[in-house]
Short mmCIF file of C-alpha atoms and ligand atoms in Angstrom, two decimals:
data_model
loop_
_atom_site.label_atom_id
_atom_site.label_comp_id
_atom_site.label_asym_id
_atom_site.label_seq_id
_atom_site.Cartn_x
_atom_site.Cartn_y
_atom_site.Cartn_z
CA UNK V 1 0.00 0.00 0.00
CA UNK V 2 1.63 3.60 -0.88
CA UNK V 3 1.61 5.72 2.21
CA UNK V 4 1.08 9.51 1.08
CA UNK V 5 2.61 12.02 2.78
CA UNK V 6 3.47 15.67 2.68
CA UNK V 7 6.97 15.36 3.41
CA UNK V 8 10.03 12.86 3.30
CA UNK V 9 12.82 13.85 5.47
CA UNK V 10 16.45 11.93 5.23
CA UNK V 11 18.16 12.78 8.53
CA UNK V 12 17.42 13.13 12.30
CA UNK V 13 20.12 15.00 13.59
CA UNK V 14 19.91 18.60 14.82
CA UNK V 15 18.49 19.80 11.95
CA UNK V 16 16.14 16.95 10.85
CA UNK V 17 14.65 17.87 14.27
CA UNK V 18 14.29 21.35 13.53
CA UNK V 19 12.50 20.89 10.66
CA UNK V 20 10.36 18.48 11.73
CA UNK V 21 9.35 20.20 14.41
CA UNK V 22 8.10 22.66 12.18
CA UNK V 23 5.79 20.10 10.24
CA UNK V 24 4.38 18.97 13.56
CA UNK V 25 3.30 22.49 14.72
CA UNK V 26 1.70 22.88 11.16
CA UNK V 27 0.35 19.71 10.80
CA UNK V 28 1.88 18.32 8.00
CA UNK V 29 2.65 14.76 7.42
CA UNK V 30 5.51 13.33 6.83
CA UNK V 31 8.05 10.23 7.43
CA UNK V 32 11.57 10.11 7.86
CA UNK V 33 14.34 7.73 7.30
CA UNK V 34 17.65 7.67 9.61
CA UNK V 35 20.28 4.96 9.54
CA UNK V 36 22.76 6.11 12.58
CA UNK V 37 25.65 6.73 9.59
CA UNK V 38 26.72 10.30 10.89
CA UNK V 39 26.65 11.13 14.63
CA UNK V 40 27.32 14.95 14.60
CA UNK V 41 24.38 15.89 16.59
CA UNK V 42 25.00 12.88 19.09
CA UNK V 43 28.77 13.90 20.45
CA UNK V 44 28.64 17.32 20.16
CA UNK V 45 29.03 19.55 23.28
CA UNK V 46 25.63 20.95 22.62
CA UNK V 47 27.19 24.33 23.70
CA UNK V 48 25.85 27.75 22.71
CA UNK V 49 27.38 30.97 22.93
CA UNK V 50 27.00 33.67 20.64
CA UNK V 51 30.46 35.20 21.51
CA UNK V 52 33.92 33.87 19.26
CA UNK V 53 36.13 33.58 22.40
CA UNK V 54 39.53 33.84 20.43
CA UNK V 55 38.82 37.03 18.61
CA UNK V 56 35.66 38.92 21.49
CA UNK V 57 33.19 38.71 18.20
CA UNK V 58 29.90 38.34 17.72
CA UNK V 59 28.90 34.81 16.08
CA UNK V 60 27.21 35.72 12.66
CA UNK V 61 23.35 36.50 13.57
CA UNK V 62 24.17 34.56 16.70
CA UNK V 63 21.96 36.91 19.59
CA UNK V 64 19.08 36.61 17.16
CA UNK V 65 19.71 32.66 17.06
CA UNK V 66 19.47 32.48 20.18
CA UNK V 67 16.15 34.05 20.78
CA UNK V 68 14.52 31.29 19.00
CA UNK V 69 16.68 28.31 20.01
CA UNK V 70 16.02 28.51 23.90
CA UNK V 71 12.46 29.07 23.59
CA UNK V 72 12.72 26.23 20.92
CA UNK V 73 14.44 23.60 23.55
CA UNK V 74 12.95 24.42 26.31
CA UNK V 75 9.26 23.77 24.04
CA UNK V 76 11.00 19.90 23.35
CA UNK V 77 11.81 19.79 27.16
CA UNK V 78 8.09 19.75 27.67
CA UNK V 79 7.26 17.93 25.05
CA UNK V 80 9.57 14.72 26.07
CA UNK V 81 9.67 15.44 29.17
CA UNK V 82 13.09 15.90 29.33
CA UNK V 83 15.66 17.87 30.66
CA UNK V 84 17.74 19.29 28.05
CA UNK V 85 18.81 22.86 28.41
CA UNK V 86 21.36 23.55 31.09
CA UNK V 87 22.27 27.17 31.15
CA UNK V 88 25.57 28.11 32.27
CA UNK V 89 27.92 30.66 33.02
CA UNK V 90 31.44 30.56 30.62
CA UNK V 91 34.59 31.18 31.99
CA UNK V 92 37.65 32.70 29.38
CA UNK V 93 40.67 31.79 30.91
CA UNK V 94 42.87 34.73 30.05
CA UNK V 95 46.14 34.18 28.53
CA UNK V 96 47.92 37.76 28.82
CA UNK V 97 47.24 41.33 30.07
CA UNK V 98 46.14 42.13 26.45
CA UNK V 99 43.52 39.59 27.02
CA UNK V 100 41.98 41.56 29.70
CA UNK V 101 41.99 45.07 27.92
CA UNK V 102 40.32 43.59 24.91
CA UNK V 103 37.83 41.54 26.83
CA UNK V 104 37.04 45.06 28.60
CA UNK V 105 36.75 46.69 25.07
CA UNK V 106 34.61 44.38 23.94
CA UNK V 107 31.92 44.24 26.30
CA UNK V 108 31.01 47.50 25.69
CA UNK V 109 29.70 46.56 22.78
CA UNK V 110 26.01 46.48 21.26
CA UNK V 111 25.65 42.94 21.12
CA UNK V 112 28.31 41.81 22.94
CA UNK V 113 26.59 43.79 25.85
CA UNK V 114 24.84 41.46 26.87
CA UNK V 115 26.60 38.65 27.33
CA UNK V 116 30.42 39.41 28.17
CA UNK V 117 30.38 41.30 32.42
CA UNK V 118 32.77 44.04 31.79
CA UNK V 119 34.27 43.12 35.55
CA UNK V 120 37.42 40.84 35.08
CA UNK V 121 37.44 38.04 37.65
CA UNK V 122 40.69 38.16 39.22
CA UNK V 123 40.03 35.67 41.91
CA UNK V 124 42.18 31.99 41.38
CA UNK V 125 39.80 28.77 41.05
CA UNK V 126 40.72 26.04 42.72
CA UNK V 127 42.26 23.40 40.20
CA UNK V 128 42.21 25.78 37.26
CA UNK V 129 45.71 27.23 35.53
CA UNK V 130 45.07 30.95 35.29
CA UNK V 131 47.67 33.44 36.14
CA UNK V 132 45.46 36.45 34.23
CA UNK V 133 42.09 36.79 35.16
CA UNK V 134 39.14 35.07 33.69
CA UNK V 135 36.52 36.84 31.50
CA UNK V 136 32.61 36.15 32.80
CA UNK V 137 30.38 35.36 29.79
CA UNK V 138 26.30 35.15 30.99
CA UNK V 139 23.38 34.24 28.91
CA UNK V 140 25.52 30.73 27.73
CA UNK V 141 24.68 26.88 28.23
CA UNK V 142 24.02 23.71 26.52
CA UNK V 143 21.41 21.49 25.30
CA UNK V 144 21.86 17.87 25.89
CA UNK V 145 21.93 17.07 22.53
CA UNK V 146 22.83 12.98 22.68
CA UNK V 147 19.38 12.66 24.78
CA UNK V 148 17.51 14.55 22.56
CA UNK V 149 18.32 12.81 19.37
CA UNK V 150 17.80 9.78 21.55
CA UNK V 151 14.26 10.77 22.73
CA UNK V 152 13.04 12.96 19.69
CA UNK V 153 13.72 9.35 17.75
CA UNK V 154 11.61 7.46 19.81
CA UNK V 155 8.56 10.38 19.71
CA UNK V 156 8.65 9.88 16.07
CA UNK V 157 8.79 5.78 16.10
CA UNK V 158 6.27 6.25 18.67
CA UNK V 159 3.94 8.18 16.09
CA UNK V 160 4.78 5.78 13.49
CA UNK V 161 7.26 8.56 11.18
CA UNK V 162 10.27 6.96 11.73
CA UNK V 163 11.81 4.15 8.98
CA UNK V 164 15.03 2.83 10.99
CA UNK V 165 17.29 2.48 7.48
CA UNK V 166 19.42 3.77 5.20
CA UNK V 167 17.75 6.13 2.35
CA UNK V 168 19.10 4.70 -1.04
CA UNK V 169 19.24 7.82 -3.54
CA UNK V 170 18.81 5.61 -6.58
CA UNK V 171 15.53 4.94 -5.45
CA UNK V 172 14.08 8.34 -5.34
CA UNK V 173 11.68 9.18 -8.96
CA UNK V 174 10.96 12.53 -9.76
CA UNK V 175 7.64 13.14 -10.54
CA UNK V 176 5.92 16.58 -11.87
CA UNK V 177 5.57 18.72 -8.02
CA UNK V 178 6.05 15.02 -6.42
CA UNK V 179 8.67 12.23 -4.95
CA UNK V 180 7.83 8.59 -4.52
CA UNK V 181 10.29 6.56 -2.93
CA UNK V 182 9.79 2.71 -2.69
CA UNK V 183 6.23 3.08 -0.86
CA UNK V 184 6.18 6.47 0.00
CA UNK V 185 4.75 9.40 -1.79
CA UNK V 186 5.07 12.42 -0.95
CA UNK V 187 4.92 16.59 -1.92
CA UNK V 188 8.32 17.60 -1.22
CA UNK V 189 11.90 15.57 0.16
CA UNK V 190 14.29 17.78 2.36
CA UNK V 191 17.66 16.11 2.76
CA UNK V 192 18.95 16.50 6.50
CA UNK V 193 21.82 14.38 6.31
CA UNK V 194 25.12 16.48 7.74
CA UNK V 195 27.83 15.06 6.42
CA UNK V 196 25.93 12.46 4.93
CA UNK V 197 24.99 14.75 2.31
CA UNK V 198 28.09 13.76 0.30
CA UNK V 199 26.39 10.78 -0.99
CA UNK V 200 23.55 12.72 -1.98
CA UNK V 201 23.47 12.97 -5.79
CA UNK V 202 21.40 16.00 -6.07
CA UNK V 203 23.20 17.73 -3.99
CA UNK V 204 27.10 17.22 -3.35
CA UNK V 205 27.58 19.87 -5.42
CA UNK V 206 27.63 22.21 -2.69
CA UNK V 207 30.78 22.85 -1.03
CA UNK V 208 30.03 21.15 2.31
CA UNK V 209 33.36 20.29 3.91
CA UNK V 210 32.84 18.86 6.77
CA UNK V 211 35.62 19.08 9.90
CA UNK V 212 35.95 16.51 12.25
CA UNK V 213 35.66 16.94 16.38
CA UNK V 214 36.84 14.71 18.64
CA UNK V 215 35.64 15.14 22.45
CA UNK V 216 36.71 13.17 25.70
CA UNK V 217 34.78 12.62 28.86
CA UNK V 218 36.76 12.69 31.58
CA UNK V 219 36.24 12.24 35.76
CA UNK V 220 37.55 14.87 37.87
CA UNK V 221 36.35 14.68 41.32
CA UNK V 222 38.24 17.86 43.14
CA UNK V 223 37.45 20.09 40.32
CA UNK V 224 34.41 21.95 41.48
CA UNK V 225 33.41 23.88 38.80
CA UNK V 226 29.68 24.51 37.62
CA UNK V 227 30.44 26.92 34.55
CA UNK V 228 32.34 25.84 31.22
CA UNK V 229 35.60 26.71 31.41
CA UNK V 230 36.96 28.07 28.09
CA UNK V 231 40.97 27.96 27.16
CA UNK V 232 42.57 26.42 24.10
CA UNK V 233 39.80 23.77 24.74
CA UNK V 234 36.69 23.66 27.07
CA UNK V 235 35.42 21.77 30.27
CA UNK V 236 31.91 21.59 30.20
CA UNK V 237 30.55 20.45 33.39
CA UNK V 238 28.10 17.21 33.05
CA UNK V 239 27.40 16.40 36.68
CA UNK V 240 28.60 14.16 39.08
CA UNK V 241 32.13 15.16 38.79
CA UNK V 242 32.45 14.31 34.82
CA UNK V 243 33.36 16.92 32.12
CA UNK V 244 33.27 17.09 28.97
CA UNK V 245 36.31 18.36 27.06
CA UNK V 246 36.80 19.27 23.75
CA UNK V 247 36.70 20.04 20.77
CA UNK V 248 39.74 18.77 18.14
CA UNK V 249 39.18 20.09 14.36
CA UNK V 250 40.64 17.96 12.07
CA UNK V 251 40.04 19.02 7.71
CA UNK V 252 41.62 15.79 6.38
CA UNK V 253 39.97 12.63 8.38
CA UNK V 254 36.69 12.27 7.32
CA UNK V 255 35.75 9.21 9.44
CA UNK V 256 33.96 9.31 13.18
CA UNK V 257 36.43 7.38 14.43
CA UNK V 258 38.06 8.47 17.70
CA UNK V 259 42.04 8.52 17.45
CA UNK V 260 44.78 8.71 19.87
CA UNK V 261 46.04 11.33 18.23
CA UNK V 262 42.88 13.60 18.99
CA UNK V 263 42.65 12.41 22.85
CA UNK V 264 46.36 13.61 23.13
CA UNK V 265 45.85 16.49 21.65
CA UNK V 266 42.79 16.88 23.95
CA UNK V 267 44.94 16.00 27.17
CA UNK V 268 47.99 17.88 26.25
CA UNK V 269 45.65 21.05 26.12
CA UNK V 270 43.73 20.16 29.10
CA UNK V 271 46.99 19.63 31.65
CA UNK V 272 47.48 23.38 30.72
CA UNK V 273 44.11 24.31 31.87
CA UNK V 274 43.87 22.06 35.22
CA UNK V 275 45.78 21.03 37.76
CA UNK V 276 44.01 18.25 39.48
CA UNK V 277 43.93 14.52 38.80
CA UNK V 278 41.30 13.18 36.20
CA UNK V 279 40.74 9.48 34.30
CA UNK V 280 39.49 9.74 30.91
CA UNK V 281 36.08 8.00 30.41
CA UNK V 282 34.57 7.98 27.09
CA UNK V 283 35.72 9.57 23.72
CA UNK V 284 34.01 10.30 20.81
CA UNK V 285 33.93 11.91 17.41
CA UNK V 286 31.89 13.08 14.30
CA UNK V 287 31.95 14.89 11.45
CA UNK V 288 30.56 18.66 12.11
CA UNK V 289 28.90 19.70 8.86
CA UNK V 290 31.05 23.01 7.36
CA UNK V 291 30.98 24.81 4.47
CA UNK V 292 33.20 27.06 2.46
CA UNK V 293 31.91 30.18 3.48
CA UNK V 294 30.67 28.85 6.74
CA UNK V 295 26.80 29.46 6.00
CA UNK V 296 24.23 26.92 6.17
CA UNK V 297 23.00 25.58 3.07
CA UNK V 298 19.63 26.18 2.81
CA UNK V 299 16.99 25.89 -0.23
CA UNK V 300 15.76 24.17 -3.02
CA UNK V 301 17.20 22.20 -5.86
CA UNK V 302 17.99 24.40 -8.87
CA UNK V 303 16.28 21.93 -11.57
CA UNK V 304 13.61 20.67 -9.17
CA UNK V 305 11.53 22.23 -6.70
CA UNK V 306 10.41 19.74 -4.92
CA UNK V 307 13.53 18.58 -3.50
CA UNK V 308 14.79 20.93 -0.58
CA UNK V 309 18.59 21.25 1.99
CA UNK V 310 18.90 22.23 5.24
CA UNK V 311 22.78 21.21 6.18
CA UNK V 312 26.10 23.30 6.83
CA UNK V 313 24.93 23.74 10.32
CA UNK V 314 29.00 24.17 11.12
CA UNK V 315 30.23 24.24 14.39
CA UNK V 316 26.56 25.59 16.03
CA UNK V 317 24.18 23.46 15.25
CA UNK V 318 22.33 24.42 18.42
CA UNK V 319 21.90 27.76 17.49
CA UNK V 320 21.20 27.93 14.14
CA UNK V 321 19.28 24.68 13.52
CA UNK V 322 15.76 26.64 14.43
CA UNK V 323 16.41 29.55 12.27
CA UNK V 324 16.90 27.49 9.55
CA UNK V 325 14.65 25.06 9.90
CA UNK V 326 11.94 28.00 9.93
CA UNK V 327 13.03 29.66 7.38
CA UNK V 328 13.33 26.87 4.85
CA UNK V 329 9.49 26.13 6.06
CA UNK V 330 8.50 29.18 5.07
CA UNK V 331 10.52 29.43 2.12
CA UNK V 332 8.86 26.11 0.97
CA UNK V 333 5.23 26.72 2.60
CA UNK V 334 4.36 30.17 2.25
CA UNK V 335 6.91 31.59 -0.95
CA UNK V 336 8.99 33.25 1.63
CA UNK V 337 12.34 34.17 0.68
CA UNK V 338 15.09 33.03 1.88
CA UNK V 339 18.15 35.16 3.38
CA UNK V 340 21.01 35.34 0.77
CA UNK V 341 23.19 34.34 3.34
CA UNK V 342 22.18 31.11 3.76
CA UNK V 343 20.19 30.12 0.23
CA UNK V 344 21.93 27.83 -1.66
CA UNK V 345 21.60 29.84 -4.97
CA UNK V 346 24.61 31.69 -3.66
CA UNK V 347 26.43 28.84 -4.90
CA UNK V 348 25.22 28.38 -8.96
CA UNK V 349 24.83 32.38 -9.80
C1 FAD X 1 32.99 16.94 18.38
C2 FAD X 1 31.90 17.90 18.03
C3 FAD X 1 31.53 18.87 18.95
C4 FAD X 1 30.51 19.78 18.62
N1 FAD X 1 30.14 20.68 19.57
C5 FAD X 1 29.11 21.53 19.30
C6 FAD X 1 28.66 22.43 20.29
O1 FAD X 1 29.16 22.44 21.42
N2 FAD X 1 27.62 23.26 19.99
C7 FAD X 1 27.02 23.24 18.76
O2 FAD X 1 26.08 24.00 18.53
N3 FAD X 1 27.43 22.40 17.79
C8 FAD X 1 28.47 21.55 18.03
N4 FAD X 1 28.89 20.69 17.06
C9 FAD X 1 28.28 20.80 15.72
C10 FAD X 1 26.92 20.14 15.65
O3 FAD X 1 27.07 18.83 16.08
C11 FAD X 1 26.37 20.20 14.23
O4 FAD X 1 26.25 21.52 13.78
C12 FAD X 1 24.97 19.56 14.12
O5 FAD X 1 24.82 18.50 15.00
C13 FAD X 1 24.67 19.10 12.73
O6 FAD X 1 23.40 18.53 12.70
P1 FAD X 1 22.83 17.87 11.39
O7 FAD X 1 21.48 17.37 11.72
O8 FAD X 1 22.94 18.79 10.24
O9 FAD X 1 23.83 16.66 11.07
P2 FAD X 1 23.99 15.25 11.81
O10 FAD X 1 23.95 15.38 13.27
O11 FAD X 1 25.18 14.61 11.20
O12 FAD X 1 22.69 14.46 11.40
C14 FAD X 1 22.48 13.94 10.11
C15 FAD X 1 21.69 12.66 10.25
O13 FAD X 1 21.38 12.15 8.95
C16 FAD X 1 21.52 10.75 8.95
N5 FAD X 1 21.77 10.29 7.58
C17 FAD X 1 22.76 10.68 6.75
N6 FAD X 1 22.65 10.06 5.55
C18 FAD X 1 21.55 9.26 5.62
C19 FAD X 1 20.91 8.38 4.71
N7 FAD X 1 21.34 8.19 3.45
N8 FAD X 1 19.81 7.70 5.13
C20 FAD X 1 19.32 7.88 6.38
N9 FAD X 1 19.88 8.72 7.29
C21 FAD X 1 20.98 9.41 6.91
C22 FAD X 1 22.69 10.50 9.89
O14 FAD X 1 22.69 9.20 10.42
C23 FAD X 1 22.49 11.57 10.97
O15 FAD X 1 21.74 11.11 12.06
C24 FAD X 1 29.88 19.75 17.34
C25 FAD X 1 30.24 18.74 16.45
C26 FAD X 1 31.24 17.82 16.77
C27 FAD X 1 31.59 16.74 15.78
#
């Protein structure tokens, strides 16, 4: 029997979520189909900040992002019945006096404003390395992002959207304003994948990069600290005296395959940053989506309308998924345009 349906969606990550989320609220149908190849959206530190530490900039549309994603989160927290958004303060562990002047600088700032306290903490934290002063960021936190791909996969099994298997390209006909794929018809297909999207034959045209992140978990039982602490990596704290530490960026390994390479690298940065004992627990890695110009990739397919992107989250996903996500709805729903910035045309004019 075919099953009709307004929308096929290949991906449940971070942004597979977000779109979805905006077919349940309208009450379209739809099925997708996830097959556990890319795990971006499951290690990831979940982390959002709209501040670049290194450079005291504002992330690219970042304060506006963030309007939308904690409302956005804390809507799935009720939904699942979940806990998933932990806010935080962030800790930048100062490297110089220069630091310090430039943090003070920058807070001053429109945006910035309102997230970086222009009062440098100069007091020492017990087990941290930090001879200059640490810079307060507010308004910063995480969303658990492993337990909400976790639980947003079992909502949709449980609602009977959810086809546990690889999507096989080949298998996709075009039809005139439709797709059917094997018994599935539907209106319109939007391709979710991440990285995943390099197998995609409609669309790996688009410069999507993709960097890889490794992470460690490690124990840490005299380091009290409830805020993320941000040097050359960060320590995220998890609860019950684990932390998360990370993140490794690596252009040329394309696999999700944690190396011992990337936990040194990880520990060698970390033993600058602490000074109390830890064991290393878990490690883990994936393949962050990136692009070129590090701008989603958002739109429709130049020769056929009915197949639709929403990828290049980059090293954010938290933040930007729910823009996105609502944008391309509207785009696809309602004729909206989409920003320039993020449209995929950018890429064949
Ligand atoms: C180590 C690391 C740390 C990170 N830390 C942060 C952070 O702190 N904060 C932050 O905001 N972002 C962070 N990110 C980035 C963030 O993870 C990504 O921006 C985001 O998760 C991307 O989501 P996505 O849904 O586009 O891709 P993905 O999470 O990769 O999801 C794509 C999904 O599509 C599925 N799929 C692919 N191909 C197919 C197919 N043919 N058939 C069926 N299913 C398919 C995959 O299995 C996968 O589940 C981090 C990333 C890494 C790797």
């Amino acid at each position: 029997m075919i099953k009709e349906v307004d929308y096929i969606i290949v991906g449940l990550g971070l942004s597979g979520i977000a779109f979805v989320e905006q077919l349940v609220e309208n009450n379209k149908s739809f099925v997708v189909f996830e097959n556990n190849s890319q795990v971006s959206s499951v290690v990831a530190g979940g982390v959002y900040n709209p501040v670049i530490l290194k450079r005291f900039t504002p992330v690219w549309d970042g304060h506006e992002q963030l309007l939308k994603a904690i409302p956005f989160y804390k809507k799935l927290e009720k939904k699942l019945n979940l806990p998933l958004d932990y806010s935080f303060t962030t800790k930048k562990v100062f490297t110089s006096i220069g630091d310090e002047n430039n943090w003070f600088i920058a807070s001053d700032k429109p945006m910035l404003s309102h997230y970086m306290n222009p009062k440098i903490q100069k007091e020492k934290i017990d087990g941290v390395i930090g001879d200059f002063g640490f810079g307060v960021l507010t308004g910063t936190g995480r969303v658990d992002t492993p337990l909400l791909v976790t639980a947003y996969k079992e909502y949709c099994i449980s609602q009977g959207n959810l086809i546990e298997e690889a999507f096989n390209y080949v298998d996709l006909i075009l039809d005139e304003g439709s797709v059917h794929y094997k018994n599935v018809s539907a209106k319109k297909i939007v391709f979710s994948e991440g990285f995943g999207l390099k197998k995609n034959p409609f669309f790996n045209y688009l410069p999507l990069n993709g960097t890889k992140g490794e992470t460690i978990t490690i124990h840490a039982p005299e380091l009290k600290i409830d805020f993320l602490l941000k040097g050359s990596v960060f320590v995220m704290p998890l609860g019950e005296d684990n932390y998360k530490v990370g993140a490794t960026f690596n252009w040329t390994d394309k696999t999700s395959i944690p190396t011992e390479e990337g936990k040194k690298e990880l520990e060698d940065k970390l033993q600058k940053l602490i000074s109390v004992p830890y064991t290393v627990i878990e490690q883990a890695a994936g393949i962050r989506p990136t692009v070129k110009d590090r701008r989603p990739l958002v739109g429709v397919h130049p020769k056929h309308a009915q197949l639709a992107v929403l990828n290049g989250l980059g090293t954010r996903g938290v933040m930007v998924a729910p823009t996105v996500a609502e944008s391309l709805f509207n785009h696809l729903e309602k004729g909206e345009k989409l920003d320039k910035e993020i449209d995929i045309k950018r890429f064949i004019d």
